[in-house]
Tab-separated table of C-alpha atoms in Angstrom:
chain	number	residue	atom	x	y	z
A	64	MET	CA	91.836	155.317	-4.086
A	65	THR	CA	89.458	155.767	-1.165
A	66	VAL	CA	88.371	159.384	-1.234
A	67	ARG	CA	84.849	160.401	-0.345
A	68	GLY	CA	83.689	163.953	-0.123
A	69	SER	CA	81.004	166.390	0.824
A	70	ALA	CA	80.131	169.592	-0.937
A	71	GLY	CA	79.577	171.310	2.377
A	72	PRO	CA	81.999	174.127	3.222
A	73	ALA	CA	84.830	171.716	4.057
A	74	GLY	CA	84.458	169.596	0.942
A	75	ARG	CA	84.154	172.655	-1.311
A	76	MET	CA	87.207	174.170	0.293
A	77	GLN	CA	89.331	171.158	-0.546
A	78	ILE	CA	88.147	171.219	-4.161
A	79	ALA	CA	88.815	174.959	-4.443
A	80	ARG	CA	92.276	174.684	-2.904
A	81	GLY	CA	93.170	171.784	-5.179
A	82	LEU	CA	92.115	173.617	-8.359
A	83	LYS	CA	93.897	176.801	-7.370
A	84	ALA	CA	97.072	174.928	-6.398
A	85	LEU	CA	97.103	173.138	-9.758
A	86	ARG	CA	96.673	176.435	-11.618
A	87	MET	CA	99.432	178.138	-9.644
A	88	ARG	CA	101.750	175.182	-10.207
A	89	ALA	CA	101.105	175.440	-13.944
A	90	GLY	CA	101.842	179.178	-13.885
A	91	LEU	CA	98.521	180.069	-15.504
A	92	THR	CA	96.120	182.948	-14.918
A	93	GLN	CA	92.408	182.390	-14.514
A	94	SER	CA	91.896	183.918	-17.968
A	95	GLU	CA	94.347	181.484	-19.559
A	96	VAL	CA	92.713	178.499	-17.879
A	97	ALA	CA	89.256	179.693	-18.933
A	98	LYS	CA	90.287	180.049	-22.577
A	99	ARG	CA	91.974	176.633	-22.740
A	100	ALA	CA	89.161	174.846	-20.890
A	101	GLY	CA	86.405	176.515	-22.881
A	102	VAL	CA	84.683	178.125	-19.900
A	103	SER	CA	84.240	181.688	-18.649
A	104	VAL	CA	86.671	183.437	-16.304
A	105	GLY	CA	83.772	183.704	-13.859
A	106	THR	CA	83.445	179.927	-13.833
A	107	VAL	CA	87.132	179.459	-13.044
A	108	ASN	CA	86.877	182.011	-10.240
A	109	ARG	CA	83.700	180.386	-8.872
A	110	TYR	CA	85.287	176.944	-8.709
A	111	GLU	CA	88.313	178.384	-6.903
A	112	THR	CA	86.081	180.132	-4.350
A	113	TRP	CA	84.952	177.695	-1.696
A	114	GLN	CA	82.234	179.972	-0.291
A	115	ASP	CA	80.225	179.699	-3.533
A	116	ARG	CA	77.143	177.474	-3.163
A	117	ALA	CA	76.273	176.859	-6.823
A	118	LYS	CA	76.382	173.220	-7.911
A	119	LEU	CA	79.788	171.874	-8.870
A	120	ARG	CA	79.929	169.725	-12.001
A	121	VAL	CA	82.257	166.802	-12.676
A	122	PRO	CA	82.980	167.701	-16.354
A	123	THR	CA	83.959	171.251	-15.389
A	124	VAL	CA	86.221	170.175	-12.540
A	125	SER	CA	87.806	167.549	-14.763
A	126	ALA	CA	88.387	170.062	-17.585
A	127	LEU	CA	89.927	172.632	-15.255
A	128	ALA	CA	92.215	170.037	-13.684
A	129	GLU	CA	93.381	168.670	-17.042
A	130	THR	CA	93.984	172.181	-18.387
A	131	CYS	CA	96.316	172.793	-15.450
A	132	GLY	CA	98.282	169.605	-16.106
A	133	ALA	CA	96.837	167.502	-13.284
A	134	SER	CA	98.022	163.931	-13.012
A	135	PRO	CA	95.381	161.180	-13.368
A	136	GLN	CA	95.549	160.685	-9.594
A	137	GLU	CA	95.004	164.401	-8.874
A	138	ARG	CA	92.091	164.629	-11.325
A	139	GLU	CA	90.496	161.487	-9.862
A	140	ALA	CA	90.729	162.854	-6.322
A	141	LEU	CA	88.957	166.077	-7.341
A	142	VAL	CA	86.268	164.249	-9.311
A	143	GLU	CA	85.550	161.878	-6.421
A	144	LEU	CA	85.014	164.817	-4.083
A	145	VAL	CA	82.466	166.321	-6.474
A	146	ARG	CA	80.642	163.028	-7.082
A	147	ASN	CA	80.167	162.270	-3.395
A	148	GLN	CA	78.522	165.556	-2.454
A	149	GLN	CA	76.031	164.399	0.163
A	150	ASN	CA	77.992	162.044	2.413
A	151	GLY	CA	79.004	164.587	5.060
A	152	TRP	CA	82.261	162.699	5.608
A	153	TRP	CA	85.260	161.428	3.709
A	154	MET	CA	88.620	159.769	4.184
A	155	ASP	CA	92.018	160.916	3.102
A	156	HIS	CA	94.418	158.311	1.777
A	157	PRO	CA	98.188	157.673	1.985
A	158	GLY	CA	98.404	158.192	-1.783
A	159	LEU	CA	96.390	161.428	-1.879
A	160	PRO	CA	98.204	164.115	-3.931
A	161	GLU	CA	99.804	166.873	-1.875
A	162	VAL	CA	97.671	169.573	-3.526
A	163	MET	CA	94.617	167.739	-2.189
A	164	ASP	CA	95.786	167.322	1.410
A	165	PRO	CA	92.604	168.000	3.417
A	166	LEU	CA	94.205	168.936	6.734
A	167	MET	CA	96.448	171.585	5.170
A	168	SER	CA	93.460	172.922	3.213
A	169	PHE	CA	91.429	173.418	6.362
A	170	GLU	CA	94.289	174.815	8.455
A	171	ASP	CA	94.970	177.398	5.735
A	172	VAL	CA	91.609	179.074	6.350
A	173	ALA	CA	90.816	178.070	9.950
A	174	GLU	CA	90.779	180.642	12.725
A	175	TYR	CA	91.069	178.030	15.441
A	176	GLU	CA	92.081	174.411	15.911
A	177	HIS	CA	90.975	172.438	18.964
A	178	VAL	CA	92.759	169.157	19.621
A	179	TYR	CA	92.219	166.271	22.007
A	180	ALA	CA	95.349	164.126	22.138
A	181	ASN	CA	95.089	160.866	24.054
A	182	ALA	CA	98.356	159.128	23.086
A	183	LEU	CA	100.789	161.399	21.198
A	184	VAL	CA	101.772	165.060	21.039
A	185	PRO	CA	99.773	166.798	18.257
A	186	GLY	CA	101.673	167.405	15.022
A	187	LEU	CA	101.650	171.200	15.373
A	188	LEU	CA	103.538	170.914	18.665
A	189	GLN	CA	106.030	168.131	17.890
A	190	THR	CA	109.792	168.657	17.877
A	191	PRO	CA	111.727	167.246	14.898
A	192	ASP	CA	113.296	164.522	17.072
A	193	TYR	CA	109.922	163.492	18.502
A	194	ALA	CA	108.408	163.335	15.001
A	195	LEU	CA	111.403	161.337	13.782
A	196	ALA	CA	111.013	158.811	16.612
A	197	LEU	CA	107.323	158.399	15.795
A	198	HIS	CA	107.939	157.750	12.109
A	199	ARG	CA	110.770	155.328	12.823
A	200	ALA	CA	108.375	153.312	14.958
A	201	GLN	CA	105.579	153.406	12.369
A	202	ASP	CA	107.293	153.277	8.981
A	203	VAL	CA	109.169	150.312	7.560
A	204	ARG	CA	110.631	152.290	4.656
A	205	ALA	CA	113.362	154.462	6.112
A	206	ASP	CA	113.829	156.416	2.858
A	207	ALA	CA	110.444	158.117	3.266
A	208	ILE	CA	110.852	159.139	6.902
A	209	ALA	CA	112.901	162.317	6.384
A	210	ASP	CA	110.348	163.755	3.943
A	211	LYS	CA	107.472	162.992	6.310
A	212	VAL	CA	109.209	164.631	9.265
A	213	ASP	CA	110.082	167.672	7.148
A	214	ALA	CA	106.458	167.990	5.985
A	215	ARG	CA	105.176	167.799	9.552
A	216	ILE	CA	107.552	170.491	10.803
A	217	LYS	CA	106.796	172.791	7.854
A	218	ARG	CA	103.102	172.470	8.665
A	219	GLN	CA	103.805	174.185	11.993
A	220	ALA	CA	104.372	177.472	10.141
A	221	ILE	CA	100.599	177.907	10.375
A	222	LEU	CA	101.177	179.050	13.975
A	223	GLU	CA	103.376	181.926	12.760
A	224	ARG	CA	100.960	183.445	10.270
A	225	SER	CA	99.037	186.692	10.707
A	226	PRO	CA	96.330	186.610	11.888
A	227	ALA	CA	97.483	183.741	14.049
A	228	LEU	CA	95.728	180.384	14.223
A	229	HIS	CA	94.490	179.840	17.787
A	230	LEU	CA	95.521	176.363	18.889
A	231	TRP	CA	93.858	174.864	21.971
A	232	VAL	CA	95.052	171.413	23.041
A	233	VAL	CA	93.838	169.046	25.746
A	234	LEU	CA	96.623	166.531	26.419
A	235	ASP	CA	95.850	163.297	28.201
A	236	ASP	CA	98.351	162.518	30.956
A	237	ALA	CA	99.353	159.423	28.954
A	238	VAL	CA	100.945	161.666	26.301
A	239	LEU	CA	103.461	162.936	28.845
A	240	ARG	CA	104.204	159.498	30.305
A	241	ARG	CA	105.010	157.767	27.001
A	242	PRO	CA	108.784	158.278	26.459
A	243	VAL	CA	108.780	158.565	22.677
A	244	GLY	CA	112.391	158.498	21.472
A	245	GLY	CA	113.744	158.032	24.991
A	246	PRO	CA	114.171	160.387	27.987
A	247	ASP	CA	116.267	163.013	26.172
A	248	VAL	CA	113.896	163.365	23.233
A	249	MET	CA	110.893	163.409	25.542
A	250	SER	CA	112.451	165.987	27.869
A	251	ALA	CA	113.093	168.301	24.934
A	252	GLN	CA	109.545	167.725	23.717
A	253	ILE	CA	108.054	168.707	27.063
A	254	ASP	CA	110.307	171.789	27.152
A	255	HIS	CA	108.898	172.707	23.753
A	256	LEU	CA	105.336	172.248	24.987
A	257	SER	CA	106.072	174.531	27.950
A	258	ALA	CA	107.525	177.185	25.646
A	259	MET	CA	104.604	176.973	23.214
A	260	ALA	CA	102.141	177.290	26.092
A	261	GLN	CA	103.505	180.810	26.715
A	262	ARG	CA	102.367	181.987	23.292
A	263	PRO	CA	99.185	184.086	23.172
A	264	ASN	CA	97.706	181.896	20.407
A	265	VAL	CA	98.418	178.532	22.099
A	266	ASP	CA	96.552	177.049	25.079
A	267	ILE	CA	97.537	173.689	26.559
A	268	GLN	CA	95.593	171.828	29.231
A	269	VAL	CA	96.545	168.504	30.792
A	270	LEU	CA	93.833	165.972	31.509
A	271	LYS	CA	95.164	164.197	34.594
A	272	PHE	CA	94.743	160.490	35.256
A	273	ALA	CA	93.131	161.517	38.544
A	274	ALA	CA	90.256	163.076	36.578
A	275	GLY	CA	89.009	159.536	35.998
A	276	ALA	CA	86.389	158.905	33.319
A	277	HIS	CA	86.052	161.826	30.908
A	278	ALA	CA	83.955	163.130	28.016
A	279	ALA	CA	85.981	161.458	25.242
A	280	GLY	CA	85.388	158.022	26.755
A	281	SER	CA	87.255	155.381	24.759
A	282	GLY	CA	87.556	157.669	21.713
A	283	GLY	CA	90.873	158.679	20.205
A	284	HIS	CA	92.723	161.719	18.903
A	285	PHE	CA	90.544	164.320	17.167
A	286	LEU	CA	90.767	167.867	15.815
A	287	ILE	CA	88.119	170.518	15.299
A	288	LEU	CA	89.041	173.148	12.726
A	289	GLY	CA	86.850	176.151	12.221
A	290	ARG	CA	86.141	179.735	11.460
A	291	ASP	CA	82.925	181.489	12.438
A	292	ASP	CA	81.546	184.509	10.570
A	293	GLU	CA	78.052	185.500	11.733
A	294	LYS	CA	77.855	188.424	9.286
A	295	ASN	CA	78.742	186.233	6.318
A	296	PRO	CA	77.837	182.587	7.040
A	297	LEU	CA	79.236	181.506	3.658
A	298	ASN	CA	82.660	182.430	5.012
A	299	SER	CA	82.274	180.034	7.960
A	300	MET	CA	83.771	176.541	8.079
A	301	ASN	CA	83.760	173.727	10.634
A	302	VAL	CA	85.203	170.248	10.189
A	303	VAL	CA	86.250	167.410	12.488
A	304	TYR	CA	89.309	165.274	11.770
A	305	LEU	CA	89.573	161.835	13.369
A	306	GLU	CA	93.066	160.374	13.236
A	307	LEU	CA	93.126	156.712	12.189
A	308	HIS	CA	95.959	154.353	11.322
A	309	LYS	CA	97.671	155.599	8.119
A	310	ARG	CA	94.759	157.873	7.218
A	311	GLY	CA	92.138	160.202	8.640
A	312	LEU	CA	88.359	160.507	8.643
A	313	TYR	CA	86.761	163.912	8.088
A	314	LEU	CA	83.277	164.971	9.214
A	315	ASP	CA	81.479	168.196	8.345
A	316	ALA	CA	77.810	167.366	8.957
A	317	PRO	CA	76.587	170.079	11.399
A	318	THR	CA	75.221	167.598	13.954
A	319	GLU	CA	78.500	165.653	14.007
A	320	VAL	CA	80.603	168.802	14.344
A	321	GLN	CA	78.405	170.121	17.150
A	322	SER	CA	78.729	166.823	19.013
A	323	TYR	CA	82.529	167.050	18.960
A	324	LYS	CA	82.482	170.724	19.930
A	325	LEU	CA	80.414	169.858	22.996
A	326	MET	CA	82.760	166.986	23.827
A	327	PHE	CA	85.778	169.302	23.640
A	328	ASP	CA	84.074	171.837	25.917
A	329	TYR	CA	83.538	169.087	28.505
A	330	LEU	CA	87.160	167.970	28.166
A	331	ARG	CA	88.368	171.524	28.792
A	332	SER	CA	86.277	171.704	31.944
A	333	GLN	CA	87.599	168.338	33.172
A	334	ALA	CA	91.271	169.126	32.489
A	335	ALA	CA	93.582	171.222	34.664
A	336	ASP	CA	93.486	174.909	33.752
A	337	THR	CA	96.264	176.389	31.616
A	338	SER	CA	98.296	177.717	34.566
A	339	ASN	CA	98.203	174.444	36.497
A	340	SER	CA	98.943	172.560	33.282
A	341	VAL	CA	102.258	174.400	32.881
A	342	GLU	CA	103.186	173.140	36.355
A	343	LEU	CA	102.140	169.608	35.375
A	344	LEU	CA	104.394	169.796	32.301
A	345	ALA	CA	107.312	170.825	34.518
A	346	ALA	CA	106.588	167.968	36.932
A	347	ALA	CA	106.462	165.436	34.093
A	348	ARG	CA	109.825	166.645	32.847
A	349	GLN	CA	111.366	166.314	36.294
A	350	GLU	CA	110.237	162.692	36.442
A	351	LEU	CA	112.077	161.960	33.195
A	352	ILE	CA	115.449	163.159	34.481
A	353	ARG	CA	115.370	161.460	37.868
């Protein structure tokens, strides 16, 4: 398994979420886990609290995971995150256990998600038919497609929570011109984008071809997930997700995150504003039905 991790806020958050998810799945209280693992209740609570900055230890994480009935794969994923505490980046993996899914971990606690999409509609804004067409084009094994589409659509519930996640998306014009699934599927997808753009917690901007060269250069799809708490910095979190083929790369080193934040600010300034972008979505849909 290729899993590398940082014990910065993002890496700690994934560890904490994984341990808590395992405990909840096992139906155990923190006191029960502490007694069985031979540690204090305070230790269990500390390891499930991602804001804590005390050093995480491999034997403790391993003991907590095993006490909660973790599979060898789940325990290994947690241990690898603890061992690689200084990298500032890590990769997810197609075989990563669901309780360790990094993107879902970060979205659970993020206040905002900023997305630059240069080829495809972001997952949080995809219709089921659009997602299905994507997976049919990418996956050879048809038996796994339905589960993947279902997981992607369920992930969109993050936009319905309270307080709401603020999603800001810059869509390259190419996203609207690529007829994924055919004209009907694409028309419905653009209608969905237009509807989502009316929500108070969703902003969509279109980066027109006419804008020419832009801040992202030849780079691809990326997300910035964050929450900022000036009063309690330990409650802050910022991580960048770079979408690669079959997996993703995560960065949480402050200089890397700041670089992508600046890039996204430039992209927002180069794209059409939100009002004009709604008109561009409508125009793109009209072209599909001609």
